[in-house]
Amino acid sequence: MIDRATLQRLFCQHYSEMNRLARTLLYADEAAEDVVQDVFVRLMDADILPAEDDGERQSSKTRAYLLTAVRNGCINRIRQKSLREQVKNLYSIEAEMDMRYIEQRTETLQAVCDYADNHLQEPHRTIFRLRFKEDLTLKEIAQQLDMNLKTVFKYLSQSVCRVQQQFRH
């Protein structure tokens, strides 16, 4: 672990250059500061600086190490942002397509209901409405209307055929 004095010295010597590099790569001040701070946090947690040689050579190695860490942090940030945006865009496209499909289906169903209400004669209209709007079975419709099951089936079949003919595309 790096001692506090060393970390403070590195911060004072390299922060400006590290921050400038991060801002250049990310085009965002807050994100740049976050990346630089992440580099210093990782330095605090582990002893990962190059081994000490002589002063000037150590300084250039440390500088190169810190700038490389910032560059890598920025690349990771860009990748994460790109992935989030790709997922967001993918979701938006799928949601938009789903909404268009739902709207089209709703419009079609409304048109079918309107057609049935306005163009089917009784008892076709009532049987059609009970079957598809009320979701009753043929047996329940027959009981409710006091009709023969085969008669209900015949009327419903005729109604469905008329609606299908009207809405074939």
XYZ file of N, CA and C in Angstrom:
507
model
N 0.845 -1.177 0.000
C 0.000 0.000 0.000
C 0.888 1.238 0.000
N 0.485 2.223 -0.767
C 1.270 3.454 -0.900
C 0.973 4.361 0.296
N 2.044 4.946 0.845
C 1.829 5.822 1.998
C 1.191 7.146 1.543
N 0.592 7.798 2.494
C -0.187 9.016 2.227
C 0.688 10.128 1.627
N 1.893 10.287 2.089
C 2.785 11.344 1.590
C 3.122 11.112 0.123
N 3.402 9.857 -0.247
C 3.718 9.530 -1.640
C 2.511 9.794 -2.528
N 1.338 9.380 -2.066
C 0.113 9.579 -2.830
C -0.164 11.079 -3.027
N 0.051 11.861 -1.993
C -0.165 13.307 -2.083
C 0.835 13.931 -3.059
N 2.087 13.480 -3.016
C 3.106 14.002 -3.941
C 2.740 13.673 -5.382
N 2.294 12.433 -5.625
C 1.893 12.025 -6.981
C 0.687 12.843 -7.458
N -0.229 13.061 -6.565
C -1.413 13.835 -6.897
C -1.010 15.253 -7.319
N -0.182 15.885 -6.525
C 0.250 17.252 -6.825
C 1.037 17.335 -8.130
N 1.879 16.345 -8.384
C 2.728 16.359 -9.583
C 1.951 16.035 -10.862
N 0.990 15.126 -10.804
C 0.431 14.573 -12.041
C -1.067 14.815 -12.253
N -1.749 15.332 -11.247
C -3.204 15.459 -11.361
C -3.613 16.303 -12.570
N -2.997 17.451 -12.750
C -3.396 18.353 -13.839
C -3.262 17.679 -15.198
N -2.142 17.025 -15.412
C -1.903 16.361 -16.699
C -2.854 15.174 -16.892
N -3.083 14.430 -15.825
C -3.997 13.291 -15.903
C -5.420 13.771 -16.207
N -5.834 14.835 -15.535
C -7.173 15.382 -15.737
C -7.321 15.929 -17.155
N -6.303 16.608 -17.651
C -6.328 17.155 -19.010
C -6.472 16.030 -20.041
N -5.739 14.945 -19.862
C -5.839 13.797 -20.764
C -7.246 13.195 -20.719
N -7.772 13.038 -19.538
C -9.114 12.454 -19.390
C -10.170 13.360 -20.022
N -10.068 14.665 -19.818
C -11.033 15.597 -20.444
C -10.925 15.558 -21.958
N -9.712 15.413 -22.464
C -9.511 15.339 -23.908
C -10.162 14.083 -24.484
N -10.063 12.987 -23.771
C -10.620 11.725 -24.266
C -12.124 11.610 -24.054
N -12.635 12.180 -22.969
C -14.052 11.990 -22.620
C -14.953 13.169 -22.968
N -14.376 14.333 -23.188
C -15.150 15.542 -23.466
C -16.148 15.872 -22.352
N -15.824 15.485 -21.136
C -16.719 15.762 -20.012
C -15.886 15.941 -18.757
N -16.015 17.091 -18.124
C -15.202 17.410 -16.951
C -15.468 16.466 -15.784
N -16.747 16.229 -15.477
C -17.070 15.368 -14.333
C -16.591 13.941 -14.548
N -16.792 13.417 -15.742
C -16.354 12.052 -16.036
C -14.834 11.969 -15.977
N -14.158 13.009 -16.436
C -12.692 13.031 -16.396
C -12.199 12.997 -14.951
N -12.809 13.815 -14.104
C -12.411 13.825 -12.697
C -12.670 12.465 -12.043
N -13.786 11.836 -12.413
C -14.091 10.510 -11.865
C -13.026 9.491 -12.234
N -12.588 9.509 -13.486
C -11.575 8.553 -13.938
C -10.264 8.781 -13.193
N -9.846 10.025 -13.082
C -8.582 10.336 -12.385
C -8.678 9.931 -10.916
N -9.805 10.223 -10.297
C -9.973 9.829 -8.896
C -9.961 8.312 -8.747
N -10.553 7.608 -9.691
C -10.521 6.145 -9.654
C -9.088 5.626 -9.698
N -8.255 6.258 -10.518
C -6.851 5.840 -10.599
C -6.189 6.018 -9.235
N -6.404 7.151 -8.571
C -5.793 7.380 -7.269
C -6.367 6.461 -6.195
N -7.642 6.133 -6.299
C -8.244 5.192 -5.344
C -7.593 3.826 -5.494
N -7.400 3.398 -6.747
C -6.737 2.108 -6.961
C -5.295 2.132 -6.466
N -4.634 3.283 -6.602
C -3.270 3.403 -6.078
C -3.253 3.271 -4.556
N -4.256 3.832 -3.895
C -4.317 3.742 -2.436
C -4.491 2.296 -1.987
N -5.266 1.530 -2.755
C -5.597 0.162 -2.347
C -4.482 -0.849 -2.599
N -3.606 -0.557 -3.533
C -2.585 -1.554 -3.873
C -1.255 -0.864 -4.170
N -0.181 -1.597 -3.986
C 1.161 -1.091 -4.279
C 1.478 -1.449 -5.722
N 1.081 -0.583 -6.662
C 1.190 -0.951 -8.068
C 2.047 0.002 -8.884
N 2.723 0.932 -8.250
C 3.612 1.821 -8.990
C 4.886 1.085 -9.378
N 5.548 1.527 -10.457
C 6.824 0.911 -10.827
C 7.829 1.024 -9.681
N 8.705 0.059 -9.609
C 9.709 0.055 -8.541
C 10.602 1.279 -8.665
N 11.071 1.744 -7.507
C 11.895 2.957 -7.478
C 13.274 2.675 -8.065
N 13.661 3.555 -9.009
C 15.028 3.553 -9.523
C 15.631 4.881 -9.114
N 16.203 5.587 -10.073
C 16.666 6.921 -9.726
C 15.514 7.910 -9.887
N 15.631 9.086 -9.384
C 14.566 10.071 -9.305
C 13.916 10.441 -10.623
N 14.749 10.842 -11.628
C 14.185 11.317 -12.885
C 13.549 10.186 -13.677
N 14.224 9.026 -13.698
C 13.688 7.876 -14.425
C 12.401 7.371 -13.771
N 12.391 7.381 -12.450
C 11.193 6.960 -11.719
C 10.033 7.878 -12.028
N 10.302 9.159 -12.072
C 9.259 10.131 -12.331
C 8.643 9.911 -13.709
N 9.462 9.636 -14.734
C 8.921 9.414 -16.081
C 8.170 8.089 -16.157
N 8.652 7.058 -15.447
C 7.930 5.782 -15.413
C 6.590 5.946 -14.706
N 6.606 6.654 -13.605
C 5.383 6.873 -12.843
C 4.396 7.695 -13.661
N 4.906 8.737 -14.320
C 4.049 9.565 -15.171
C 3.423 8.722 -16.271
N 4.236 7.917 -16.943
C 3.732 7.060 -18.022
C 2.699 6.070 -17.480
N 2.992 5.524 -16.310
C 2.054 4.581 -15.698
C 0.721 5.255 -15.399
N 0.770 6.436 -14.773
C -0.450 7.144 -14.403
C -1.260 7.563 -15.636
N -0.583 8.061 -16.668
C -1.292 8.472 -17.882
C -1.897 7.262 -18.609
N -1.197 6.149 -18.586
C -1.738 4.924 -19.184
C -2.967 4.457 -18.408
N -2.908 4.558 -17.083
C -4.055 4.169 -16.256
C -5.256 5.068 -16.555
N -5.009 6.359 -16.739
C -6.089 7.288 -17.081
C -6.655 6.942 -18.457
N -5.764 6.725 -19.419
C -6.229 6.371 -20.773
C -7.086 5.114 -20.732
N -6.626 4.085 -20.033
C -7.398 2.842 -19.940
C -8.731 3.060 -19.228
N -8.711 3.885 -18.178
C -9.954 4.198 -17.485
C -10.939 4.919 -18.401
N -10.429 5.822 -19.209
C -11.293 6.538 -20.161
C -11.852 5.590 -21.215
N -11.023 4.698 -21.713
C -11.489 3.721 -22.704
C -12.587 2.846 -22.104
N -12.396 2.412 -20.880
C -13.434 1.614 -20.214
C -14.723 2.415 -20.055
N -14.585 3.679 -19.680
C -15.764 4.540 -19.508
C -16.498 4.700 -20.838
N -15.752 4.898 -21.919
C -16.356 5.042 -23.253
C -17.055 3.747 -23.658
N -16.413 2.619 -23.396
C -17.040 1.326 -23.732
C -18.326 1.122 -22.955
N -18.301 1.441 -21.672
C -19.511 1.298 -20.849
C -20.606 2.216 -21.357
N -20.248 3.430 -21.684
C -21.229 4.387 -22.192
C -21.773 3.903 -23.533
N -20.894 3.437 -24.389
C -21.335 2.940 -25.692
C -22.276 1.766 -25.531
N -21.953 0.852 -24.641
C -22.804 -0.308 -24.421
C -24.160 0.118 -23.871
N -24.148 1.043 -22.893
C -25.419 1.546 -22.345
C -26.253 2.198 -23.428
N -25.614 3.020 -24.269
C -26.344 3.694 -25.340
C -26.872 2.693 -26.356
N -26.068 1.666 -26.672
C -26.521 0.646 -27.614
C -27.732 -0.087 -27.051
N -27.658 -0.449 -25.787
C -28.790 -1.141 -25.164
C -29.995 -0.215 -25.122
N -29.775 1.028 -24.756
C -30.868 1.997 -24.704
C -31.495 2.168 -26.080
N -30.666 2.316 -27.103
C -31.186 2.465 -28.461
C -31.909 1.208 -28.916
N -31.359 0.053 -28.588
C -32.002 -1.207 -28.950
C -33.354 -1.301 -28.275
N -33.409 -0.968 -27.008
C -34.673 -1.021 -26.282
C -35.665 -0.035 -26.895
N -35.187 1.157 -27.229
C -36.072 2.157 -27.809
C -36.648 1.679 -29.123
N -35.814 1.074 -29.964
C -36.283 0.573 -31.252
C -37.293 -0.539 -31.037
N -36.979 -1.482 -30.150
C -37.905 -2.576 -29.891
C -39.201 -2.054 -29.288
N -39.104 -1.133 -28.337
C -40.303 -0.592 -27.702
C -41.146 0.160 -28.721
N -40.482 0.907 -29.595
C -41.205 1.648 -30.622
C -41.904 0.690 -31.578
N -41.219 -0.380 -31.975
C -41.823 -1.364 -32.866
C -42.985 -2.058 -32.171
N -42.806 -2.409 -30.893
C -43.881 -3.034 -30.131
C -45.084 -2.107 -30.035
N -44.833 -0.829 -29.782
C -45.930 0.121 -29.664
C -46.664 0.283 -30.984
N -45.916 0.331 -32.110
C -46.574 0.421 -33.411
C -47.435 -0.799 -33.659
N -46.908 -1.973 -33.325
C -47.654 -3.214 -33.511
C -48.917 -3.210 -32.653
N -48.777 -2.798 -31.409
C -49.930 -2.755 -30.501
C -50.965 -1.756 -31.012
N -50.509 -0.592 -31.462
C -51.437 0.408 -31.989
C -52.157 -0.105 -33.221
N -51.429 -0.773 -34.116
C -52.058 -1.330 -35.318
C -53.094 -2.385 -34.944
N -52.733 -3.259 -34.020
C -53.676 -4.300 -33.589
C -54.905 -3.693 -32.935
N -54.701 -2.687 -32.119
C -55.829 -2.026 -31.455
C -56.753 -1.383 -32.476
N -56.171 -0.699 -33.459
C -56.986 -0.079 -34.504
C -57.767 -1.129 -35.292
N -57.116 -2.244 -35.621
C -57.788 -3.316 -36.355
C -58.925 -3.902 -35.538
N -58.667 -4.179 -34.262
C -59.722 -4.732 -33.407
C -60.887 -3.770 -33.253
N -60.578 -2.492 -33.140
C -61.646 -1.497 -33.033
C -62.459 -1.453 -34.326
N -61.787 -1.544 -35.464
C -62.484 -1.544 -36.750
C -63.375 -2.776 -36.885
N -62.897 -3.934 -36.431
C -63.701 -5.164 -36.472
C -64.938 -5.002 -35.591
N -64.756 -4.468 -34.396
C -65.895 -4.259 -33.487
C -66.903 -3.293 -34.097
N -66.401 -2.199 -34.663
C -67.301 -1.230 -35.293
C -68.061 -1.863 -36.454
N -67.358 -2.630 -37.260
C -68.003 -3.296 -38.396
C -69.088 -4.253 -37.898
N -68.766 -5.054 -36.900
C -69.740 -6.015 -36.363
C -70.962 -5.288 -35.815
N -70.754 -4.195 -35.090
C -71.877 -3.451 -34.511
C -72.743 -2.789 -35.579
N -72.134 -2.328 -36.663
C -72.863 -1.563 -37.666
C -73.376 -2.383 -38.852
N -72.776 -3.542 -39.121
C -73.120 -4.267 -40.338
C -73.710 -5.664 -40.120
N -73.553 -6.229 -38.965
C -74.132 -7.551 -38.721
C -75.568 -7.393 -38.228
N -76.419 -8.271 -38.687
C -77.820 -8.269 -38.278
C -77.984 -9.137 -37.032
N -79.066 -8.956 -36.346
C -79.382 -9.814 -35.204
C -79.796 -11.179 -35.730
N -79.505 -12.250 -35.103
C -78.780 -12.464 -33.851
C -77.266 -12.565 -34.045
N -76.785 -12.383 -35.306
C -75.341 -12.455 -35.582
C -74.548 -11.492 -34.690
N -75.022 -10.254 -34.615
C -74.319 -9.220 -33.849
C -74.215 -9.612 -32.377
N -75.287 -10.053 -31.775
C -75.290 -10.411 -30.352
C -74.384 -11.607 -30.088
N -74.474 -12.623 -30.932
C -73.622 -13.813 -30.755
C -72.145 -13.439 -30.915
N -71.845 -12.640 -31.926
C -70.465 -12.198 -32.160
C -69.945 -11.421 -30.941
N -70.764 -10.486 -30.445
C -70.361 -9.677 -29.284
C -70.165 -10.551 -28.044
N -71.107 -11.487 -27.795
C -70.971 -12.358 -26.628
C -69.729 -13.234 -26.721
N -69.428 -13.700 -27.913
C -68.266 -14.590 -28.072
C -66.956 -13.828 -27.932
N -66.835 -12.685 -28.615
C -65.536 -12.021 -28.687
C -65.368 -10.844 -27.726
N -66.424 -10.197 -27.340
C -66.299 -9.105 -26.363
C -66.494 -9.617 -24.942
N -67.461 -10.505 -24.766
C -67.757 -11.039 -23.430
C -66.964 -12.309 -23.140
N -66.372 -12.891 -24.175
C -65.544 -14.096 -24.064
C -66.320 -15.300 -23.523
N -67.569 -15.429 -23.932
C -68.372 -16.589 -23.526
C -68.134 -17.748 -24.485
N -68.308 -18.950 -23.990
C -68.205 -20.135 -24.850
C -69.493 -20.268 -25.657
N -69.457 -21.094 -26.692
C -70.656 -21.317 -27.497
C -71.783 -21.896 -26.649
N -71.442 -22.790 -25.751
C -72.446 -23.401 -24.878
C -73.098 -22.335 -23.987
N -72.290 -21.430 -23.418
C -72.833 -20.363 -22.572
C -73.726 -19.417 -23.375
N -73.320 -19.124 -24.616
C -74.141 -18.263 -25.468
C -75.478 -18.940 -25.769
N -75.418 -20.224 -26.100
C -76.645 -20.972 -26.397
C -77.587 -20.954 -25.194
N -77.051 -21.154 -24.017
C -77.883 -21.135 -22.807
C -78.457 -19.744 -22.557
N -77.631 -18.718 -22.709
C -78.076 -17.355 -22.432
C -79.156 -16.915 -23.429
N -79.021 -17.290 -24.697
C -79.980 -16.874 -25.715
C -81.099 -17.902 -25.920
N -80.997 -18.990 -25.176
C -81.976 -20.070 -25.291
C -82.082 -20.551 -26.739
N -80.901 -20.893 -27.296
C -80.805 -21.369 -28.679
C -80.118 -22.721 -28.695
N -80.245 -23.386 -29.800
C -79.555 -24.644 -30.031
C -78.072 -24.340 -30.246
N -77.211 -25.204 -29.739
C -75.758 -25.011 -29.858
C -75.334 -24.961 -31.323
N -75.911 -25.809 -32.156
C -75.558 -25.824 -33.583
C -75.995 -24.533 -34.268
N -77.095 -23.969 -33.841
C -77.570 -22.711 -34.423
C -76.624 -21.572 -34.056
N -76.188 -21.537 -32.809
C -75.224 -20.525 -32.368
C -73.946 -20.653 -33.175
N -73.468 -21.874 -33.355
C -72.249 -22.120 -34.136
C -72.428 -21.627 -35.569
N -73.588 -21.907 -36.177
C -73.859 -21.509 -37.556
C -73.842 -19.984 -37.686
N -74.530 -19.281 -36.781
C -74.560 -17.822 -36.827
C -73.170 -17.218 -36.622
N -72.440 -17.769 -35.670
C -71.087 -17.263 -35.395
C -70.176 -17.496 -36.591
N -70.260 -18.665 -37.204
C -69.444 -18.971 -38.389
C -69.740 -17.993 -39.511
N -71.014 -17.713 -39.742
C -71.394 -16.766 -40.787
C -70.851 -15.373 -40.475
N -70.939 -14.973 -39.221
C -70.447 -13.653 -38.818
C -68.941 -13.545 -39.004
N -68.239 -14.569 -38.600
C -66.776 -14.572 -38.734
C -66.388 -14.515 -40.205
N -67.079 -15.245 -41.060
C -66.788 -15.218 -42.501
C -66.992 -13.815 -43.068
N -68.060 -13.149 -42.680
C -68.314 -11.786 -43.174
C -67.220 -10.824 -42.717
N -66.831 -10.939 -41.447
C -65.782 -10.057 -40.921
C -64.458 -10.329 -41.623
N -64.129 -11.590 -41.841
C -62.893 -11.942 -42.527
C -62.873 -11.401 -43.954
N -63.980 -11.517 -44.643
C -64.059 -10.983 -46.013
C -63.840 -9.487 -46.022
N -64.390 -8.801 -45.060
C -64.284 -7.358 -44.984
C -62.842 -6.907 -44.693
N -62.109 -7.679 -43.886
C -60.796 -7.228 -43.400
C -59.608 -7.979 -44.006
N -59.845 -8.735 -45.041
C -58.696 -9.372 -45.737
C -57.894 -8.294 -46.431
N -56.576 -8.389 -46.253
C -55.693 -7.371 -46.873
C -54.900 -7.985 -47.966
